Coordinates of C-alpha atoms in Angstrom, one line a residue:
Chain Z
X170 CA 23.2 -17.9 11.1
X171 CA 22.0 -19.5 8.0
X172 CA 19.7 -16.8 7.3
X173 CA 22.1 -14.2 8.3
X174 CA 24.4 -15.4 5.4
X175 CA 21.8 -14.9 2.8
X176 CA 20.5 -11.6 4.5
X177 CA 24.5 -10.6 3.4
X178 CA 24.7 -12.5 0.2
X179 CA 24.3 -9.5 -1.8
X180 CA 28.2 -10.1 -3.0
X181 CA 28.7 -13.9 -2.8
X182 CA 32.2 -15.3 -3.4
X183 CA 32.9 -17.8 -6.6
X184 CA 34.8 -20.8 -6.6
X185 CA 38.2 -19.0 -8.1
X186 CA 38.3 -16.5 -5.3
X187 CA 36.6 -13.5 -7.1
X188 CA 33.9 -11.9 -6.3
X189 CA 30.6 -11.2 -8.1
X190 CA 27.3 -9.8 -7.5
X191 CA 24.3 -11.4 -6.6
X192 CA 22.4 -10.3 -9.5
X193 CA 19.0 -12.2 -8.6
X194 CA 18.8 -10.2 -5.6
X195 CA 19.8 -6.4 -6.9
X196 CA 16.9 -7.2 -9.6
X197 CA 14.7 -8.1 -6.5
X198 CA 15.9 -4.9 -4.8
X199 CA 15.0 -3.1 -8.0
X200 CA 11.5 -4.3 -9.0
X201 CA 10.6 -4.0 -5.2
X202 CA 10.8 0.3 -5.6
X203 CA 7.0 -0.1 -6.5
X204 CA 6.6 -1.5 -2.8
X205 CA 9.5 1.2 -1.5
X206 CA 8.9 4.5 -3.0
X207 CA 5.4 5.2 -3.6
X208 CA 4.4 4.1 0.0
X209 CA 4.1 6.7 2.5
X210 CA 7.2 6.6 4.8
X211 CA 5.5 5.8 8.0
X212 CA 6.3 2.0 9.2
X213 CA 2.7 1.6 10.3
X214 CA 2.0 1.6 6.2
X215 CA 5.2 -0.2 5.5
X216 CA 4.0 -2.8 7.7
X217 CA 0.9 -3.4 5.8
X218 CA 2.0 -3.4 2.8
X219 CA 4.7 -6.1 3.7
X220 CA 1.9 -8.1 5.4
X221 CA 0.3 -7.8 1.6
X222 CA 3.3 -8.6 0.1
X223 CA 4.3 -12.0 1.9
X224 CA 0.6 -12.7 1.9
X225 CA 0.8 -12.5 -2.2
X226 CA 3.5 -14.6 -2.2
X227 CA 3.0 -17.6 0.2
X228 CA -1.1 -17.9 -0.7
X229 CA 0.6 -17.8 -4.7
X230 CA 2.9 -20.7 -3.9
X231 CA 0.0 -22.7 -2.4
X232 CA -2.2 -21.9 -5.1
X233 CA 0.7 -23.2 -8.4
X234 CA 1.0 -26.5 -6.2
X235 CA -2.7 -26.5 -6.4
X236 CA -2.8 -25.8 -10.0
X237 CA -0.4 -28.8 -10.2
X238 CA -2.5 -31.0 -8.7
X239 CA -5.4 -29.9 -10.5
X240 CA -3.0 -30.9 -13.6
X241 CA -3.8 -27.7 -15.5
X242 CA -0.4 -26.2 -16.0
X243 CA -1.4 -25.1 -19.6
X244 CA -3.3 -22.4 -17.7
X245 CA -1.5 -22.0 -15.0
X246 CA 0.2 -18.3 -15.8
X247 CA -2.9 -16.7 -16.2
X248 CA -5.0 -18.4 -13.0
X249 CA -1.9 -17.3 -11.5
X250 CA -2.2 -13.4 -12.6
X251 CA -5.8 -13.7 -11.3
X252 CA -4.9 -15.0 -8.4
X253 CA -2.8 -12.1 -7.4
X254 CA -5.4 -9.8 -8.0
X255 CA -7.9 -11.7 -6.4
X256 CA -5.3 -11.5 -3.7
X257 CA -5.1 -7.8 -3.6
X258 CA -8.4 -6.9 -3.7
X259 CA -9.5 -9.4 -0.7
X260 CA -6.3 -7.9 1.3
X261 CA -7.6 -4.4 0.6
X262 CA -11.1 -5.3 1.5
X263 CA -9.6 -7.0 5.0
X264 CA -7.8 -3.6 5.1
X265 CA -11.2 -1.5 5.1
X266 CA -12.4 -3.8 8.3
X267 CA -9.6 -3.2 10.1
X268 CA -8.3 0.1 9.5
X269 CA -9.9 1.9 6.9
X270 CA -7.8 4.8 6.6
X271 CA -5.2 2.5 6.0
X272 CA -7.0 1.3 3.2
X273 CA -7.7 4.8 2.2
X274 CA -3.9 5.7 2.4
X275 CA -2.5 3.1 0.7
X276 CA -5.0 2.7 -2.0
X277 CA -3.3 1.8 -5.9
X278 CA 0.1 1.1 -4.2
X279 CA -1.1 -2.4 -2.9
X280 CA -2.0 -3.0 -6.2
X281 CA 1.8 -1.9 -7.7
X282 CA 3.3 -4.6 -5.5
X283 CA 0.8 -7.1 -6.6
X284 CA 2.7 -6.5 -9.9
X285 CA 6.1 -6.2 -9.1
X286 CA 8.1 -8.5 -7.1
X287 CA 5.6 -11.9 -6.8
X288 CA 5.4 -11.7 -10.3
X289 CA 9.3 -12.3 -11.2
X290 CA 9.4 -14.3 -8.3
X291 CA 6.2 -16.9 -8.9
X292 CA 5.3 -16.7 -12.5
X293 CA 8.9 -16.4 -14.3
X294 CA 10.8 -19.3 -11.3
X295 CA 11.0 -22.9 -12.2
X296 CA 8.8 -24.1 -10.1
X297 CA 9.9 -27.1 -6.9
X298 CA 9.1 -30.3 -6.9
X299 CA 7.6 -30.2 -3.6
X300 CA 5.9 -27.6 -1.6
X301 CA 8.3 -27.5 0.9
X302 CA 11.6 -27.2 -1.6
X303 CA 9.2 -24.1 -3.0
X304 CA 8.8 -22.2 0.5
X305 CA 12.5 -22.9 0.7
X306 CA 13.5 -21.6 -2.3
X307 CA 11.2 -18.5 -2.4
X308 CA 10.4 -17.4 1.1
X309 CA 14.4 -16.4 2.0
X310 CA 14.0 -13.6 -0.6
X311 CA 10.7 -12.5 0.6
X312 CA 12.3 -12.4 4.6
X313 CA 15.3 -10.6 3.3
X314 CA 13.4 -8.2 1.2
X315 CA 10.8 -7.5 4.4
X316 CA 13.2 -7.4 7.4
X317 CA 14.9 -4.6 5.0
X318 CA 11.7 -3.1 3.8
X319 CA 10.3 -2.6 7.7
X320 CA 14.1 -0.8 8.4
X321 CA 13.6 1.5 5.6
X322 CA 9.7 2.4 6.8
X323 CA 11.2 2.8 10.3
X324 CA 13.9 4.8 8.9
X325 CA 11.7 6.7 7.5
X326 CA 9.4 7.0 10.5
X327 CA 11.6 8.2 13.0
X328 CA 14.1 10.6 11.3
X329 CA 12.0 12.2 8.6
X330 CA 8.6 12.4 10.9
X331 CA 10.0 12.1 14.3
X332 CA 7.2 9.5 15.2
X333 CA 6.7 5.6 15.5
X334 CA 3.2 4.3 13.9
X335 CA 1.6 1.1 14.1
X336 CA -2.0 -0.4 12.8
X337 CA -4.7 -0.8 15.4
X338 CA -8.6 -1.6 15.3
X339 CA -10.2 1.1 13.3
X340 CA -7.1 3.3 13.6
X341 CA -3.0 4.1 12.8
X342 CA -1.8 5.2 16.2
X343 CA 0.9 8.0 16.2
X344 CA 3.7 8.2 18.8
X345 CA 5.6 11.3 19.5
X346 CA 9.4 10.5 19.8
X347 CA 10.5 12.0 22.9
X348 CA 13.4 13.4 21.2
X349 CA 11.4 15.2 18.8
X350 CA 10.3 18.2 18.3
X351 CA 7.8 20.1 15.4
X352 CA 10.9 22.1 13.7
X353 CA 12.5 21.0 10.7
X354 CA 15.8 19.4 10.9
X355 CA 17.8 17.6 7.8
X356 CA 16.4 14.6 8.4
X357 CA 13.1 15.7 7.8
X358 CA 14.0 15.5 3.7
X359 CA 14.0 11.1 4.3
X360 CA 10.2 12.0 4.8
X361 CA 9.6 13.4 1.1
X362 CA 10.3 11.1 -2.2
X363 CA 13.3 11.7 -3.0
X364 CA 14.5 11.5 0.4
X365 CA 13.4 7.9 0.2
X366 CA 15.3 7.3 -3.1
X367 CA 18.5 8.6 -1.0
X368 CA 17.8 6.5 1.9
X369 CA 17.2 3.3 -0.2
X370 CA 20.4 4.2 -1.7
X371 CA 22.5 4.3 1.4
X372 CA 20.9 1.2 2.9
X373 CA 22.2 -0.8 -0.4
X374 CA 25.5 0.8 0.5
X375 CA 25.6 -0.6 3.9
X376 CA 24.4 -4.0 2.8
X377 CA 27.4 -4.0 0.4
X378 CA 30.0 -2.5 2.4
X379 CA 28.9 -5.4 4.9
X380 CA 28.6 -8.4 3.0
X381 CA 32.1 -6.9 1.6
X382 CA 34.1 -7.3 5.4
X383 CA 31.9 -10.7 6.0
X384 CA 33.6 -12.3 2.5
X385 CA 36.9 -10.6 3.9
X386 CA 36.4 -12.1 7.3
X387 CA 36.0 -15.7 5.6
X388 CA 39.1 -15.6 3.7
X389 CA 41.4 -14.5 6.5
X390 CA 40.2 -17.0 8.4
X391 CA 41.0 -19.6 6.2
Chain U
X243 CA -18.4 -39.3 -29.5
X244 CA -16.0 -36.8 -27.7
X245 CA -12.4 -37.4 -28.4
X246 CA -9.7 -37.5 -25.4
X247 CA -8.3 -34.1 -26.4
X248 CA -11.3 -32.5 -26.1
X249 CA -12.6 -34.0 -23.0
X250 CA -9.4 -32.8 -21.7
X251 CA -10.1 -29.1 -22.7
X252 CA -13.7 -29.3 -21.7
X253 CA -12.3 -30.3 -17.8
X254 CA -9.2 -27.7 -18.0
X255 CA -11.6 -24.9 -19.3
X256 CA -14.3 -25.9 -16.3
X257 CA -12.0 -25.9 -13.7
X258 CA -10.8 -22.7 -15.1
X259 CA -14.3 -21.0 -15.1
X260 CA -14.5 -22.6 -11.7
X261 CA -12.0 -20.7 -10.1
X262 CA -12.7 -17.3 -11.9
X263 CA -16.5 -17.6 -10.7
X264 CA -14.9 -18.8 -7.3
X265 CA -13.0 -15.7 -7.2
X266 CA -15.9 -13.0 -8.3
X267 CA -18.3 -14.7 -5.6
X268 CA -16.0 -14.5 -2.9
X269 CA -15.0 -10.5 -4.1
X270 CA -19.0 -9.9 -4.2
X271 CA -19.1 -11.1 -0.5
X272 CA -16.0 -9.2 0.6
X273 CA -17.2 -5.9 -0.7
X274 CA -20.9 -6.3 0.7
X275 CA -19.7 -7.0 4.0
X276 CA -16.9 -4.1 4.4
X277 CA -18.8 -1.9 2.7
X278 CA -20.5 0.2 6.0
X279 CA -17.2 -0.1 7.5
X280 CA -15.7 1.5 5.1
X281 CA -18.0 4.6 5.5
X282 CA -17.9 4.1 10.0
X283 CA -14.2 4.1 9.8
X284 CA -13.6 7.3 7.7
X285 CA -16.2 9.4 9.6
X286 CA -14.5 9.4 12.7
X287 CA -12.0 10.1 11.2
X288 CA -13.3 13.5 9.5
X289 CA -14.8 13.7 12.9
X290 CA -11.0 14.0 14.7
X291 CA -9.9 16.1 12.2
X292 CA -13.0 18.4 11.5
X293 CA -12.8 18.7 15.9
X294 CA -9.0 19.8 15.5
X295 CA -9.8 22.2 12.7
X296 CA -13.2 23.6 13.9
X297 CA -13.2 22.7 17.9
X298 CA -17.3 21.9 18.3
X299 CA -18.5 23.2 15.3
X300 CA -19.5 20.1 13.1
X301 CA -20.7 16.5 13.8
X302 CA -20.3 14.0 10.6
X303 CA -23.5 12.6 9.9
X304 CA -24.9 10.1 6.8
X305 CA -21.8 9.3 4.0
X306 CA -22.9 10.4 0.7
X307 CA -22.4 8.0 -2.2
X308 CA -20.3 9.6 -4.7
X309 CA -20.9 8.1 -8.4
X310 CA -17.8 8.1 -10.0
X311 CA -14.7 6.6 -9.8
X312 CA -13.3 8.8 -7.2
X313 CA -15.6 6.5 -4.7
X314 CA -12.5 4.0 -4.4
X315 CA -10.6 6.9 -3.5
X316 CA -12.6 9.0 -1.0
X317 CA -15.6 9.2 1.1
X318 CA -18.1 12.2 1.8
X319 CA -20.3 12.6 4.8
X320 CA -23.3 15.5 5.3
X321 CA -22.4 17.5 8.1
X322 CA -24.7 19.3 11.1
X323 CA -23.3 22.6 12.4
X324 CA -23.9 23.1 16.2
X325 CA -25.2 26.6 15.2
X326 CA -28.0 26.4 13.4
X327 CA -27.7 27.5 10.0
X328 CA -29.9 27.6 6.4
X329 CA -26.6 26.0 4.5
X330 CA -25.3 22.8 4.0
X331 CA -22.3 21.2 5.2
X332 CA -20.3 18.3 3.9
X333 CA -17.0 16.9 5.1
X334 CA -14.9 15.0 2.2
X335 CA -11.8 12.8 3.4
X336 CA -10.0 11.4 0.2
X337 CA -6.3 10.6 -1.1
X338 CA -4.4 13.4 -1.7
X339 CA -0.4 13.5 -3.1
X340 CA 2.4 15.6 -1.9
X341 CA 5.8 15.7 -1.9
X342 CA 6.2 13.0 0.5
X343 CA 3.8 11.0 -1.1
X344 CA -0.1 9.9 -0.3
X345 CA -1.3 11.5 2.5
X346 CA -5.3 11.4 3.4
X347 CA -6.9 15.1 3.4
X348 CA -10.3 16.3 5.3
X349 CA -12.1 19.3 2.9
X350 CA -14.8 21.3 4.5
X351 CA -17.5 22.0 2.0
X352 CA -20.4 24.8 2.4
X353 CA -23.1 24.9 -0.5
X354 CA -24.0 27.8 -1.7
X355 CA -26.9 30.0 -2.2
X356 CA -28.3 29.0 -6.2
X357 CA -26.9 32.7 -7.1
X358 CA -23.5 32.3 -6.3
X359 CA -20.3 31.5 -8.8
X360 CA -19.7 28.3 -7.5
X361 CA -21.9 25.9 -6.3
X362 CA -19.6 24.9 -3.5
X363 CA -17.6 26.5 -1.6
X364 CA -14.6 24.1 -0.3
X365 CA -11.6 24.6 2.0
X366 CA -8.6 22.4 3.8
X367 CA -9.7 21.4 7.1
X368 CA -6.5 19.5 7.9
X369 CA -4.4 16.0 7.4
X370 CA -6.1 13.0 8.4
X371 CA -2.7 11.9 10.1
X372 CA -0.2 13.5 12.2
X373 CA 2.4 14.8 10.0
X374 CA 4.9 15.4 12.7
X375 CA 8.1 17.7 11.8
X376 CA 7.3 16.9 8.6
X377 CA 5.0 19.5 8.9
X378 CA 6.9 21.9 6.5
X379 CA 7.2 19.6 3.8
X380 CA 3.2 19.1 3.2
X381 CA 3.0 23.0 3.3
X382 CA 5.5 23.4 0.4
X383 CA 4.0 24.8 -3.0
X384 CA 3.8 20.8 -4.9
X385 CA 1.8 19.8 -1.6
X386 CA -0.1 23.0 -1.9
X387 CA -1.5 23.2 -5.3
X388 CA -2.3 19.5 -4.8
X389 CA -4.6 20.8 -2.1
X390 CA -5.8 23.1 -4.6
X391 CA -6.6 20.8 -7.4
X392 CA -8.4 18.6 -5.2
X393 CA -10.1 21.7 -4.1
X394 CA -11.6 22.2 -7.7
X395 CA -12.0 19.2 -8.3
X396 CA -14.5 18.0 -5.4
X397 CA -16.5 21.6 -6.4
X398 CA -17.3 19.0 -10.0
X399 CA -17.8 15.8 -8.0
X400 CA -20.3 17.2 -6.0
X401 CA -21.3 18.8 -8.7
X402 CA -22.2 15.7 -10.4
X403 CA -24.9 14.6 -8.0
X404 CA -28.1 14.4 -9.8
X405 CA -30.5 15.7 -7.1
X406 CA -30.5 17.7 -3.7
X407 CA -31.9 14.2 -2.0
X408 CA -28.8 13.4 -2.9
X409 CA -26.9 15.6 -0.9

């Protein structure tokens, strides 16, 4: 429940009664359309790159607290930059193991999330004073950011291709929706680029329109 | 007699070399070790696609290494025909754009006799995944002249191959 009222906290309530937007997040939303866009819209490649992207973030995390203990925090932005790189390129080389044309798919785009969201997140937050308080105040985002992220790939997936994909040794494995057939239908635009712009865009929608009636919901209850 | 600040440096700096040489050693080992299956996984996959394209007509063979930057991006294998035949073959899978993004192409390539215009003849063989009912949208004209592009362009990749050994 807890994490179901931050999943919704795009609009959070103040203490006079008004409303205002959770700015933090909409810029999370925002810098995340290098992870969004330029993937391809299949949820087997979503999937990946969301493995990448929480990988990034929690092996960043432990490597700052490192850096504190190491007590070289004059240094610490640029270790950290490395680190994400470093990051990538491992992931990518793990990639090419277990599904290489994964790896060849994806290519540069793993790298565009390794400068996007982690960046703002790690490098540019004050960080915890224990490793714990830092999971706790940076892994909600990242959950909230990759249960939306895998919807959107799914989205994507089933209406614009009319298939379900998922990684498996050596290979991304294609399933036919039953429902599906080869002819075009207007879904099929959610498949193409700017179909994936309008989809992002009406899954913000929602998520307002939501966390709208939950903040309504609260008040008349009180 | 080293003062405090600069002891303090020296150990800063060394842990930061440290961790950057950490890093570059552990990258080094990465890429040796993935390397072949980088080349295994793509050929069956030009294999699957070349066998939807051209039903028994080509088995992938050695991978080719491609010097230039492209290499990141694509992979090239030598081909046998199951008919015998004086010409060479090559299947090349690489990154291609369209208008729903990245998508991996397979091209056909057939080298030419030393007289003719191009060195290289190459054509589409197909998508290296299933593009559903999408299908349209990867045979619209900005998914199509991508095709072409790439079409030129792996006639001056191959191109760039110093020697016939090579190939």
């Amino acid at each position: 429940m807890k994490f179901l009222s931050f999943f919704l906290a795009i609009e959070k309530e103040n203490r006079d009664g008004t409303i205002s937007h959770n700015s933090a997040l909409f810029f999370f939303f925002t810098a995340a359309l290098a992870i969004l866009i330029p993937t391809p819209g299949r949820l087997a490649f979503g999937f990946v790159m969301i493995i990448a992207f929480n990988l990034q973030i929690i092996i960043s995390i432990l490597f700052s607290r490192l850096l504190v203990l190491l007590k070289i925090e004059t240094l610490k932005d640029v270790l950290l930059l490395l680190e994400i790189v470093f990051t990538t390129i491992l992931f990518k080389q793990l990639l090419v193991l277990t599904c290489p044309i994964a790896a060849l798919t994806l290519g540069f785009v793993l790298y565009l999330s390794a400068f996007s969201t982690p960046l703002m997140d790690i490098l540019y937050k004050t960080p915890s004073t224990s490793l714990k308080a830092e999971f706790r105040a940076k892994m909600p985002n990242a959950i909230s950011f990759s249960v939306v992220a895998l919807i959107f790939f799914a989205l994507r997936d089933i209406l614009g291709y009319g298939t379900l994909t998922y990684i498996a040794h050596k290979e991304v494995v294609f399933v036919k929706l039953p429902y599906a057939n080869n002819e075009f239908s207007a879904f099929t635009f959610f498949a193409t680029i700017p179909g994936a712009f309008l989809l992002l865009a009406l899954i913000m929608a929602a998520y307002l329109f939501i966390s709208e009636q939950c903040i309504r919901i609260k008040r008349s209850r009180r | 007699m080293l003062n405090k600040k600069l002891l303090h440096s020296l150990r800063n700096y060394g842990i930061f070399f440290g961790i950057v040489s950490g890093f570059v050693v552990l990258l080094i080992v990465a890429i040796l070790l993935v390397r072949s299956s980088w080349h295994t996984g793509l050929s069956s996959v030009v294999q699957n696609t070349l066998n939807e394209s051209y039903p028994d007509t080509y088995t992938v063979d050695k991978p080719i290494a491609i010097p230039s930057a492209f290499s990141t991006s694509m992979a090239a294998f030598s081909l046998i025909p199951s008919t015998e035949s004086p010409k060479a073959y090559y299947g090349i899978i690489l990154r291609a754009t369209s208008l729903a993004g990245a998508v991996p192409v397979v091209f056909l390539c057939e080298k030419n006799d030393a007289a003719a215009e191009s060195p290289f003849t190459v054509s589409f063989a197909g998508y290296a995944i299933p593009t559903g009912k999408a299908k349209n949208i990867f045979e619209k004209n900005i998914s199509i002249k991508s095709l072409q592009y790439w079409e030129k362009q792996i006639v001056t990749i191959l191109g760039t191959l110093k020697t016939e050994e090579a190939l």
